[in-house]
mmCIF file of C-alpha atoms in Angstrom:
data_model
loop_
_atom_site.group_PDB
_atom_site.id
_atom_site.type_symbol
_atom_site.label_atom_id
_atom_site.label_comp_id
_atom_site.label_asym_id
_atom_site.label_seq_id
_atom_site.Cartn_x
_atom_site.Cartn_y
_atom_site.Cartn_z
ATOM 1 C CA MET A 1 -32.158 12.853 23.496
ATOM 2 C CA ARG A 2 -31.177 10.907 20.362
ATOM 3 C CA VAL A 3 -28.057 8.888 19.556
ATOM 4 C CA ARG A 4 -26.348 7.118 16.680
ATOM 5 C CA ARG A 5 -23.060 5.254 16.334
ATOM 6 C CA CYS A 6 -20.093 7.155 14.909
ATOM 7 C CA GLN A 7 -19.806 6.565 11.177
ATOM 8 C CA THR A 8 -16.189 5.376 10.977
ATOM 9 C CA LEU A 9 -15.270 2.725 13.508
ATOM 10 C CA LEU A 10 -12.803 -0.149 13.348
ATOM 11 C CA ILE A 11 -13.036 -2.724 16.128
ATOM 12 C CA GLU A 12 -9.842 -4.747 16.400
ATOM 13 C CA PRO A 13 -9.451 -7.986 18.367
ATOM 14 C CA ARG A 14 -6.110 -8.063 20.162
ATOM 15 C CA GLU A 15 -4.618 -11.066 21.876
ATOM 16 C CA SER A 16 -1.890 -10.849 24.493
ATOM 17 C CA LEU A 17 0.068 -13.770 25.944
ATOM 18 C CA ASP A 18 1.271 -13.759 29.566
ATOM 19 C CA PHE A 19 3.351 -16.257 31.493
ATOM 20 C CA ASP A 20 1.220 -18.532 33.682
ATOM 21 C CA LEU A 21 3.224 -20.572 36.188
ATOM 22 C CA GLN A 22 0.204 -22.570 37.331
ATOM 23 C CA ASP A 23 -0.553 -23.631 33.761
ATOM 24 C CA LEU A 24 3.070 -24.671 33.310
ATOM 25 C CA THR A 25 3.133 -26.763 36.490
ATOM 26 C CA GLN A 26 -0.058 -28.501 35.352
ATOM 27 C CA GLY A 27 1.528 -29.616 32.097
ATOM 28 C CA GLY A 28 0.476 -26.710 29.873
ATOM 29 C CA ASP A 29 2.674 -24.439 27.782
ATOM 30 C CA GLY A 30 2.809 -21.799 30.528
ATOM 31 C CA LEU A 31 0.988 -19.168 28.514
ATOM 32 C CA ARG A 32 -2.259 -17.421 29.325
ATOM 33 C CA SER A 33 -4.153 -15.774 26.470
ATOM 34 C CA ARG A 34 -6.209 -12.627 26.925
ATOM 35 C CA LEU A 35 -8.458 -11.295 24.169
ATOM 36 C CA ARG A 36 -9.435 -7.623 24.099
ATOM 37 C CA TRP A 37 -11.660 -5.646 21.740
ATOM 38 C CA VAL A 38 -10.258 -2.210 20.885
ATOM 39 C CA ALA A 39 -12.249 0.568 19.203
ATOM 40 C CA LEU A 40 -10.434 2.818 16.695
ATOM 41 C CA ALA A 41 -12.435 5.876 15.649
ATOM 42 C CA PRO A 42 -10.515 8.581 13.723
ATOM 43 C CA HIS A 43 -12.448 11.501 15.237
ATOM 44 C CA LEU A 44 -11.147 10.556 18.691
ATOM 45 C CA ASP A 45 -7.680 11.210 20.081
ATOM 46 C CA ALA A 46 -7.073 7.700 21.374
ATOM 47 C CA GLU A 47 -8.184 4.105 21.030
ATOM 48 C CA ARG A 48 -10.532 2.606 23.626
ATOM 49 C CA GLU A 49 -10.926 -0.907 24.974
ATOM 50 C CA LEU A 50 -14.514 -2.176 24.915
ATOM 51 C CA SER A 51 -16.437 -4.347 27.294
ATOM 52 C CA GLN A 52 -18.588 -7.137 25.879
ATOM 53 C CA ALA A 53 -21.716 -5.106 26.649
ATOM 54 C CA GLU A 54 -20.313 -2.052 24.842
ATOM 55 C CA LEU A 55 -19.282 -4.184 21.872
ATOM 56 C CA LEU A 56 -22.793 -5.602 21.568
ATOM 57 C CA ALA A 57 -24.381 -2.156 21.863
ATOM 58 C CA LEU A 58 -22.193 -0.655 19.133
ATOM 59 C CA GLY A 59 -23.012 -3.591 16.873
ATOM 60 C CA ALA A 60 -26.730 -3.040 17.339
ATOM 61 C CA ILE A 61 -26.921 0.749 16.860
ATOM 62 C CA GLY A 62 -26.687 2.197 13.339
ATOM 63 C CA SER A 63 -24.588 5.153 12.217
ATOM 64 C CA HIS A 64 -27.150 6.911 9.996
ATOM 65 C CA ARG A 65 -30.540 7.027 11.698
ATOM 66 C CA TRP A 66 -30.967 8.848 14.982
ATOM 67 C CA VAL A 67 -32.631 6.742 17.691
ATOM 68 C CA GLY A 68 -34.222 7.984 20.889
ATOM 69 C CA ILE A 69 -32.197 6.911 23.903
ATOM 70 C CA ASP A 70 -35.391 5.767 25.606
ATOM 71 C CA GLU A 71 -35.920 3.263 22.756
ATOM 72 C CA LEU A 72 -32.581 1.616 23.596
ATOM 73 C CA ASP A 73 -32.882 1.466 27.371
ATOM 74 C CA SER A 74 -34.957 -1.696 27.228
ATOM 75 C CA SER A 75 -32.338 -3.655 25.253
ATOM 76 C CA HIS A 76 -29.072 -2.102 26.533
ATOM 77 C CA ASP A 77 -27.850 -1.111 29.965
ATOM 78 C CA ALA A 78 -28.263 2.628 30.538
ATOM 79 C CA GLU A 79 -24.777 2.920 32.071
ATOM 80 C CA VAL A 80 -23.235 1.274 29.001
ATOM 81 C CA LEU A 81 -24.978 3.742 26.687
ATOM 82 C CA HIS A 82 -23.878 6.623 28.903
ATOM 83 C CA GLU A 83 -20.211 5.526 28.820
ATOM 84 C CA LEU A 84 -20.281 5.171 25.034
ATOM 85 C CA GLN A 85 -21.610 8.720 24.760
ATOM 86 C CA LEU A 86 -18.945 10.046 27.103
ATOM 87 C CA CYS A 87 -16.121 8.500 25.078
ATOM 88 C CA GLY A 88 -17.584 9.621 21.726
ATOM 89 C CA LEU A 89 -18.230 6.253 20.097
ATOM 90 C CA LEU A 90 -21.949 6.850 20.449
ATOM 91 C CA ILE A 91 -22.854 10.273 19.056
ATOM 92 C CA SER A 92 -25.518 12.236 20.907
ATOM 93 C CA ASP A 93 -27.492 15.340 19.969
ATOM 94 C CA SER A 94 -27.242 16.497 23.575
ATOM 95 C CA PRO A 95 -25.331 19.803 24.098
ATOM 96 C CA ALA A 96 -23.283 18.018 26.761
ATOM 97 C CA HIS A 97 -21.644 15.893 24.033
ATOM 98 C CA ALA A 98 -21.416 18.571 21.343
ATOM 99 C CA ALA A 99 -17.600 18.415 21.072
ATOM 100 C CA HIS A 100 -17.580 14.765 20.017
ATOM 101 C CA ALA A 101 -20.524 15.322 17.678
ATOM 102 C CA SER A 102 -18.768 18.238 15.981
ATOM 103 C CA LYS A 103 -15.507 16.356 15.383
ATOM 104 C CA GLU A 104 -17.331 13.292 14.107
ATOM 105 C CA GLN A 105 -19.403 15.432 11.744
ATOM 106 C CA GLN A 106 -16.207 16.881 10.290
ATOM 107 C CA HIS A 107 -15.142 13.394 9.264
ATOM 108 C CA ARG A 108 -18.539 12.704 7.725
ATOM 109 C CA ASP A 109 -18.415 15.958 5.775
ATOM 110 C CA GLY A 110 -14.784 15.378 4.749
ATOM 111 C CA HIS A 111 -15.700 12.278 2.668
ATOM 112 C CA TRP A 112 -12.915 10.141 4.133
ATOM 113 C CA HIS A 113 -12.731 6.504 3.170
ATOM 114 C CA GLY A 114 -13.140 4.645 6.462
ATOM 115 C CA LEU A 115 -10.001 2.495 6.459
ATOM 116 C CA SER A 116 -7.867 5.403 5.213
ATOM 117 C CA ALA A 117 -9.189 7.613 8.012
ATOM 118 C CA VAL A 118 -8.318 5.046 10.657
ATOM 119 C CA MET A 119 -4.834 4.462 9.222
ATOM 120 C CA HIS A 120 -4.104 8.178 8.979
ATOM 121 C CA SER A 121 -5.386 9.058 12.425
ATOM 122 C CA PHE A 122 -3.688 6.274 14.334
ATOM 123 C CA GLY A 123 -0.421 6.424 12.367
ATOM 124 C CA ARG A 124 0.332 9.932 13.670
ATOM 125 C CA TRP A 125 3.136 10.474 16.214
ATOM 126 C CA GLN A 126 3.386 12.821 19.166
ATOM 127 C CA ASP A 127 6.503 13.539 21.270
ATOM 128 C CA VAL A 128 8.428 10.685 19.610
ATOM 129 C CA ASP A 129 12.236 10.748 19.581
ATOM 130 C CA SER A 130 13.008 8.232 16.855
ATOM 131 C CA ALA A 131 16.782 8.665 17.154
ATOM 132 C CA GLU A 132 16.677 7.806 20.854
ATOM 133 C CA SER A 133 14.435 4.825 20.095
ATOM 134 C CA MET A 134 16.917 3.478 17.522
ATOM 135 C CA ASP A 135 19.759 3.797 20.023
ATOM 136 C CA ARG A 136 17.755 2.097 22.758
ATOM 137 C CA GLU A 137 16.652 -0.775 20.514
ATOM 138 C CA GLY A 138 20.028 -1.211 18.826
ATOM 139 C CA SER A 139 18.639 -0.605 15.347
ATOM 140 C CA ARG A 140 20.592 2.414 14.083
ATOM 141 C CA THR A 141 22.826 0.520 11.629
ATOM 142 C CA LEU A 142 22.046 -2.216 9.121
ATOM 143 C CA ALA A 143 24.455 -4.528 10.926
ATOM 144 C CA GLU A 144 22.518 -4.040 14.163
ATOM 145 C CA LEU A 145 19.251 -4.751 12.364
ATOM 146 C CA VAL A 146 20.598 -7.967 10.844
ATOM 147 C CA ASN A 147 21.862 -9.068 14.243
ATOM 148 C CA LYS A 148 18.463 -8.349 15.776
ATOM 149 C CA LEU A 149 16.057 -9.350 12.997
ATOM 150 C CA GLY A 150 18.040 -11.797 10.897
ATOM 151 C CA THR A 151 18.894 -11.549 7.215
ATOM 152 C CA PRO A 152 16.463 -9.415 5.187
ATOM 153 C CA PRO A 153 14.661 -10.694 2.080
ATOM 154 C CA PRO A 154 16.967 -10.794 -0.989
ATOM 155 C CA HIS A 155 17.726 -7.446 -2.594
ATOM 156 C CA TYR A 156 16.588 -8.742 -6.003
ATOM 157 C CA HIS A 157 13.325 -10.602 -6.490
ATOM 158 C CA PRO A 158 13.924 -14.360 -6.053
ATOM 159 C CA ASN A 159 11.720 -15.122 -9.073
ATOM 160 C CA LEU A 160 14.432 -13.582 -11.261
ATOM 161 C CA GLU A 161 17.072 -16.041 -10.034
ATOM 162 C CA GLY A 162 17.931 -18.283 -12.973
ATOM 163 C CA ALA A 163 15.286 -16.726 -15.232
ATOM 164 C CA ALA A 164 15.952 -16.290 -18.947
ATOM 165 C CA MET A 165 16.581 -12.590 -19.490
ATOM 166 C CA ARG A 166 17.189 -10.309 -22.453
ATOM 167 C CA PRO A 167 20.205 -8.051 -21.768
ATOM 168 C CA LEU A 168 19.679 -4.380 -22.584
ATOM 169 C CA PRO A 169 22.421 -2.108 -23.952
ATOM 170 C CA ARG A 170 23.963 0.264 -21.420
ATOM 171 C CA GLN A 171 23.792 3.879 -22.576
ATOM 172 C CA ASP A 172 26.411 6.565 -22.129
ATOM 173 C CA GLU A 173 25.763 8.825 -19.148
ATOM 174 C CA ASP A 174 24.562 12.331 -19.989
ATOM 175 C CA ASP A 175 24.137 15.403 -17.802
ATOM 176 C CA PHE A 176 20.798 14.248 -16.440
ATOM 177 C CA ASP A 177 22.245 10.874 -15.495
ATOM 178 C CA ALA A 178 25.034 12.690 -13.666
ATOM 179 C CA LEU A 179 22.435 14.754 -11.802
ATOM 180 C CA LEU A 180 20.557 11.627 -10.742
ATOM 181 C CA ALA A 181 23.808 10.058 -9.549
ATOM 182 C CA ARG A 182 24.487 13.050 -7.286
ATOM 183 C CA ARG A 183 21.046 12.826 -5.689
ATOM 184 C CA THR A 184 21.623 11.450 -2.224
ATOM 185 C CA THR A 185 20.133 12.140 1.175
ATOM 186 C CA CYS A 186 21.999 14.847 3.082
ATOM 187 C CA ARG A 187 22.663 14.388 6.791
ATOM 188 C CA ASN A 188 25.373 17.031 7.100
ATOM 189 C CA PHE A 189 24.263 20.660 6.777
ATOM 190 C CA ASP A 190 26.530 23.702 7.118
ATOM 191 C CA ILE A 191 25.023 25.534 10.078
ATOM 192 C CA ASP A 192 27.515 28.406 9.738
ATOM 193 C CA THR A 193 26.246 29.587 6.357
ATOM 194 C CA GLN A 194 23.125 31.274 5.043
ATOM 195 C CA LEU A 195 21.213 29.874 2.078
ATOM 196 C CA PRO A 196 21.202 32.554 -0.658
ATOM 197 C CA LEU A 197 17.761 34.077 -1.194
ATOM 198 C CA ALA A 198 17.949 33.447 -4.962
ATOM 199 C CA GLN A 199 18.433 29.707 -4.475
ATOM 200 C CA PHE A 200 15.714 29.570 -1.827
ATOM 201 C CA SER A 201 13.261 31.358 -4.110
ATOM 202 C CA GLN A 202 14.143 29.311 -7.185
ATOM 203 C CA LEU A 203 13.757 26.008 -5.384
ATOM 204 C CA LEU A 204 10.308 26.951 -4.077
ATOM 205 C CA GLN A 205 9.347 28.180 -7.544
ATOM 206 C CA ARG A 206 10.408 24.905 -9.134
ATOM 207 C CA CYS A 207 8.806 22.639 -6.546
ATOM 208 C CA PHE A 208 5.659 24.340 -5.309
ATOM 209 C CA ALA A 209 4.789 27.312 -7.514
ATOM 210 C CA THR A 210 1.813 27.194 -9.856
ATOM 211 C CA GLN A 211 2.953 27.162 -13.491
ATOM 212 C CA GLY A 212 -0.501 27.538 -15.012
ATOM 213 C CA THR A 213 -4.213 27.383 -14.185
ATOM 214 C CA TYR A 214 -7.379 26.281 -15.938
ATOM 215 C CA GLU A 215 -10.891 26.961 -14.720
ATOM 216 C CA ALA A 216 -12.609 23.727 -15.699
ATOM 217 C CA ALA A 217 -15.951 24.923 -14.301
ATOM 218 C CA PRO A 218 -17.111 27.969 -12.334
ATOM 219 C CA GLY A 219 -15.188 27.891 -9.059
ATOM 220 C CA ALA A 220 -13.244 24.740 -10.006
ATOM 221 C CA THR A 221 -9.640 25.521 -10.950
ATOM 222 C CA ILE A 222 -7.078 22.936 -12.001
ATOM 223 C CA LEU A 223 -3.418 23.754 -11.390
ATOM 224 C CA LYS A 224 -0.306 22.921 -13.390
ATOM 225 C CA LYS A 225 2.884 22.403 -11.419
ATOM 226 C CA HIS A 226 6.183 20.641 -12.099
ATOM 227 C CA SER A 227 5.035 17.500 -10.243
ATOM 228 C CA PRO A 228 1.992 15.339 -11.028
ATOM 229 C CA SER A 229 -1.019 15.325 -8.718
ATOM 230 C CA GLY A 230 -4.180 13.247 -8.494
ATOM 231 C CA GLY A 231 -6.943 14.931 -10.467
ATOM 232 C CA GLY A 232 -4.757 17.998 -11.053
ATOM 233 C CA LEU A 233 -5.937 19.224 -7.648
ATOM 234 C CA HIS A 234 -2.498 19.764 -6.067
ATOM 235 C CA ALA A 235 -3.893 19.524 -2.559
ATOM 236 C CA THR A 236 -0.530 19.481 -0.769
ATOM 237 C CA GLU A 237 0.439 22.661 1.088
ATOM 238 C CA ALA A 238 4.041 23.668 1.888
ATOM 239 C CA TYR A 239 4.655 25.015 5.402
ATOM 240 C CA LEU A 240 8.210 26.212 5.933
ATOM 241 C CA LEU A 241 10.408 26.338 9.003
ATOM 242 C CA VAL A 242 13.103 28.769 7.882
ATOM 243 C CA GLN A 243 16.295 28.723 9.948
ATOM 244 C CA ARG A 244 19.078 30.265 7.833
ATOM 245 C CA VAL A 245 18.085 32.076 4.612
ATOM 246 C CA GLU A 246 19.450 35.437 3.490
ATOM 247 C CA ASP A 247 16.972 38.322 3.989
ATOM 248 C CA ILE A 248 14.269 36.005 5.404
ATOM 249 C CA SER A 249 13.610 36.279 9.136
ATOM 250 C CA PRO A 250 13.850 32.871 10.839
ATOM 251 C CA GLY A 251 10.414 31.489 11.644
ATOM 252 C CA LEU A 252 7.377 29.628 10.345
ATOM 253 C CA TYR A 253 5.807 30.425 6.972
ATOM 254 C CA HIS A 254 3.022 29.217 4.682
ATOM 255 C CA TYR A 255 3.945 29.270 0.989
ATOM 256 C CA HIS A 256 1.413 30.569 -1.557
ATOM 257 C CA GLY A 257 1.995 28.741 -4.851
ATOM 258 C CA GLY A 258 0.005 31.193 -6.936
ATOM 259 C CA ALA A 259 1.587 34.382 -5.635
ATOM 260 C CA HIS A 260 5.037 32.813 -5.070
ATOM 261 C CA ALA A 261 5.090 34.461 -1.668
ATOM 262 C CA LEU A 262 5.401 33.665 2.028
ATOM 263 C CA ALA A 263 2.832 34.321 4.754
ATOM 264 C CA ARG A 264 4.405 34.592 8.221
ATOM 265 C CA LEU A 265 2.890 32.370 10.908
ATOM 266 C CA GLU A 266 2.946 32.709 14.661
ATOM 267 C CA GLY A 267 5.210 30.175 16.315
ATOM 268 C CA PRO A 268 5.305 28.654 19.790
ATOM 269 C CA ASP A 269 7.458 30.024 22.588
ATOM 270 C CA MET A 270 10.463 27.816 21.907
ATOM 271 C CA SER A 271 13.665 28.005 19.887
ATOM 272 C CA LEU A 272 13.519 27.123 16.200
ATOM 273 C CA ASP A 273 16.184 24.440 16.510
ATOM 274 C CA ALA A 274 14.162 22.736 19.261
ATOM 275 C CA LEU A 275 11.024 23.050 17.143
ATOM 276 C CA ALA A 276 12.801 21.556 14.125
ATOM 277 C CA LEU A 277 14.017 18.639 16.250
ATOM 278 C CA THR A 278 10.450 18.042 17.449
ATOM 279 C CA PHE A 279 9.100 18.191 13.892
ATOM 280 C CA VAL A 280 11.508 15.482 12.623
ATOM 281 C CA ALA A 281 11.049 13.281 15.718
ATOM 282 C CA GLY A 282 14.534 13.676 17.125
ATOM 283 C CA GLN A 283 16.457 13.046 13.894
ATOM 284 C CA HIS A 284 19.254 15.471 14.768
ATOM 285 C CA TRP A 285 20.990 14.892 11.436
ATOM 286 C CA PHE A 286 17.992 16.452 9.610
ATOM 287 C CA SER A 287 16.879 19.183 12.007
ATOM 288 C CA PRO A 288 19.744 21.659 11.226
ATOM 289 C CA ALA A 289 18.684 22.000 7.562
ATOM 290 C CA HIS A 290 18.424 25.627 6.503
ATOM 291 C CA VAL A 291 14.785 25.097 5.490
ATOM 292 C CA LEU A 292 12.343 22.410 6.555
ATOM 293 C CA VAL A 293 9.222 21.982 4.422
ATOM 294 C CA VAL A 294 6.171 20.333 5.965
ATOM 295 C CA LEU A 295 4.162 18.645 3.193
ATOM 296 C CA ALA A 296 0.551 18.728 4.375
ATOM 297 C CA PRO A 297 -2.290 17.726 2.032
ATOM 298 C CA ARG A 298 -5.660 19.432 2.312
ATOM 299 C CA PHE A 299 -7.713 16.251 2.418
ATOM 300 C CA THR A 300 -10.962 18.090 1.781
ATOM 301 C CA ARG A 301 -9.717 19.392 -1.594
ATOM 302 C CA SER A 302 -8.846 15.905 -2.816
ATOM 303 C CA PHE A 303 -11.849 14.180 -1.260
ATOM 304 C CA TRP A 304 -14.203 16.749 -2.819
ATOM 305 C CA LYS A 305 -13.646 14.807 -6.044
ATOM 306 C CA TYR A 306 -12.674 11.389 -4.689
ATOM 307 C CA ARG A 307 -15.423 10.985 -2.096
ATOM 308 C CA ASN A 308 -15.091 8.013 0.238
ATOM 309 C CA HIS A 309 -12.712 6.618 -2.387
ATOM 310 C CA ALA A 310 -10.472 3.684 -1.484
ATOM 311 C CA LYS A 311 -7.573 5.138 -3.537
ATOM 312 C CA ALA A 312 -7.839 8.828 -2.592
ATOM 313 C CA TYR A 313 -5.478 8.718 0.389
ATOM 314 C CA ARG A 314 -2.976 6.643 -1.590
ATOM 315 C CA ALA A 315 -2.978 9.300 -4.327
ATOM 316 C CA LEU A 316 -2.149 11.983 -1.740
ATOM 317 C CA VAL A 317 0.778 9.910 -0.488
ATOM 318 C CA LEU A 318 1.991 9.661 -4.091
ATOM 319 C CA ASP A 319 1.629 13.436 -4.478
ATOM 320 C CA VAL A 320 3.916 13.994 -1.502
ATOM 321 C CA GLY A 321 6.445 11.543 -2.955
ATOM 322 C CA HIS A 322 6.444 13.352 -6.300
ATOM 323 C CA LEU A 323 7.048 16.707 -4.584
ATOM 324 C CA SER A 324 9.917 15.329 -2.524
ATOM 325 C CA GLN A 325 11.669 13.967 -5.618
ATOM 326 C CA THR A 326 11.272 17.268 -7.451
ATOM 327 C CA LEU A 327 12.792 18.995 -4.419
ATOM 328 C CA TYR A 328 15.643 16.465 -4.282
ATOM 329 C CA LEU A 329 16.558 16.968 -7.931
ATOM 330 C CA SER A 330 16.196 20.748 -7.778
ATOM 331 C CA ALA A 331 18.413 20.970 -4.703
ATOM 332 C CA THR A 332 20.984 18.617 -6.255
ATOM 333 C CA GLU A 333 21.148 20.691 -9.450
ATOM 334 C CA MET A 334 21.837 23.771 -7.287
ATOM 335 C CA GLY A 335 24.600 22.017 -5.370
ATOM 336 C CA LEU A 336 22.512 21.775 -2.197
ATOM 337 C CA GLY A 337 21.761 18.882 0.089
ATOM 338 C CA ALA A 338 18.219 17.619 0.628
ATOM 339 C CA PHE A 339 16.261 14.991 2.526
ATOM 340 C CA VAL A 340 12.763 13.651 3.019
ATOM 341 C CA THR A 341 11.397 11.786 6.033
ATOM 342 C CA ALA A 342 8.034 10.407 7.076
ATOM 343 C CA ALA A 343 9.277 9.867 10.649
ATOM 344 C CA ILE A 344 7.674 13.044 11.982
ATOM 345 C CA ASN A 345 5.580 14.112 14.964
ATOM 346 C CA GLU A 346 2.348 14.851 13.141
ATOM 347 C CA VAL A 347 0.301 15.788 16.214
ATOM 348 C CA ASP A 348 2.912 18.305 17.401
ATOM 349 C CA ILE A 349 3.145 19.820 13.915
ATOM 350 C CA GLU A 350 -0.639 20.123 13.649
ATOM 351 C CA ARG A 351 -0.820 21.973 16.937
ATOM 352 C CA VAL A 352 2.008 24.358 16.065
ATOM 353 C CA LEU A 353 0.588 25.157 12.612
ATOM 354 C CA GLY A 354 -3.044 25.190 13.767
ATOM 355 C CA LEU A 355 -4.132 22.375 11.430
ATOM 356 C CA ASP A 356 -7.336 20.407 11.893
ATOM 357 C CA PRO A 357 -6.293 16.815 11.149
ATOM 358 C CA ALA A 358 -9.723 15.995 9.718
ATOM 359 C CA HIS A 359 -9.139 18.609 7.005
ATOM 360 C CA GLU A 360 -5.371 18.991 6.633
ATOM 361 C CA GLY A 361 -2.322 17.247 8.028
ATOM 362 C CA PRO A 362 1.388 16.533 7.463
ATOM 363 C CA LEU A 363 2.548 13.346 5.754
ATOM 364 C CA ALA A 364 6.278 14.079 5.407
ATOM 365 C CA ILE A 365 8.975 16.726 5.841
ATOM 366 C CA CYS A 366 11.594 17.724 3.288
ATOM 367 C CA GLY A 367 14.628 19.851 4.018
ATOM 368 C CA PHE A 368 17.371 21.528 2.034
ATOM 369 C CA GLY A 369 20.428 23.726 2.410
ATOM 370 C CA PRO A 370 24.202 23.909 1.811
ATOM 371 C CA ARG A 371 26.124 20.780 2.730
ATOM 372 C CA ALA A 372 28.815 20.903 5.395
ATOM 373 C CA ALA A 373 32.447 20.673 4.316
ATOM 374 C CA GLN A 374 32.999 17.596 6.474
ATOM 375 C CA ARG A 375 30.897 14.449 6.638
ATOM 376 C CA ASN A 376 30.284 13.729 10.310
ATOM 377 C CA MET A 377 27.096 11.703 9.817
ATOM 378 C CA VAL A 378 27.088 8.786 7.402
ATOM 379 C CA GLU A 379 25.541 9.374 3.982
ATOM 380 C CA PHE A 380 24.868 6.683 1.403
ATOM 381 C CA ASP A 381 27.036 7.648 -1.565
ATOM 382 C CA PRO A 382 28.501 4.357 -2.915
ATOM 383 C CA GLN A 383 29.619 5.929 -6.208
ATOM 384 C CA GLY A 384 31.497 8.749 -4.484
ATOM 385 C CA ARG A 385 29.639 11.418 -6.454
ATOM 386 C CA VAL A 386 29.089 13.701 -3.448
ATOM 387 C CA TRP A 387 31.901 12.680 -1.053
ATOM 388 C CA PRO A 388 34.722 11.439 -3.305
ATOM 389 C CA THR A 389 37.492 11.742 -0.678
ATOM 390 C CA ASN A 390 35.965 12.627 2.677
ATOM 391 C CA PRO A 391 35.520 9.451 4.783
#
């Protein structure tokens, strides 16, 4: 049997402080420090605390060359090597550990940059109710946050205070300026109405449909859409949770940007409103939107070009931001409300949609639909462009 260390591994030292009465009575500060070493490997589902012996073994075994386990027994405890194989930090060619080897190989083949892979994997949520957390922690309003955290940094950069500046002439507002002024996050959707099919179709066409193609090389096609994308690859997929659209059966769909068409997906055995609430991590002001759009990049399409690139993941995050702004402006022009949130339960979404997080995964969710007639949830509209009279 042969082994090698997993290719992407971040080992983080973590210090915790506990109250120590004995230390306090002996004249100390009453704190006891404990240092732990925690392994973060993106092909695994959870972090793992390491013993000193495991830490030393991982530091001595390479990630590229296979080494016979019998060659390591003389320098490392056999039980330590066995535990590292069981948890997947030490990759084995034994059939007994094939599951870990397969998942780790996917990350190797996917050309992830190491730090990006760790950040992406361990930034994902599962079964989080962010609204309940805000209520519990007293952090729902800005006033509560100031009371808890203190005054935030100044809203304008302090280096500009007292600086010599050249005033610029204010220009008259045109129609596009008026559109931008009406763009605000919607937290009040009209659950008693259906979104017209024409508006639904036009918004998807504007935001996600392919506007043109160019085959740069055999088998390598660059796409033109209404939003920019790193390398012209447009790796972000749109998965839709449709709740109230005329002539479209409620359910889960995958949008095809080339065909401008929907592919129906099988959903779990639960109501759509409960599924929507799970997707947006308990944000009940977003979940009733007529359509929720999961923005999920295909990492392998981007990383095909930007292999192990330190900026590749950042470009995908930018892609998702561009798409959300195009959706915001398109919805606003149609008189619809829209939102975007990164506070989502990625792991739950991946399981529902059948996504392999090494290859494809959600970064954000957008939603859109008709606004309600009354504003029950607060919306930030200081100019009164959307809610001129309704408190």
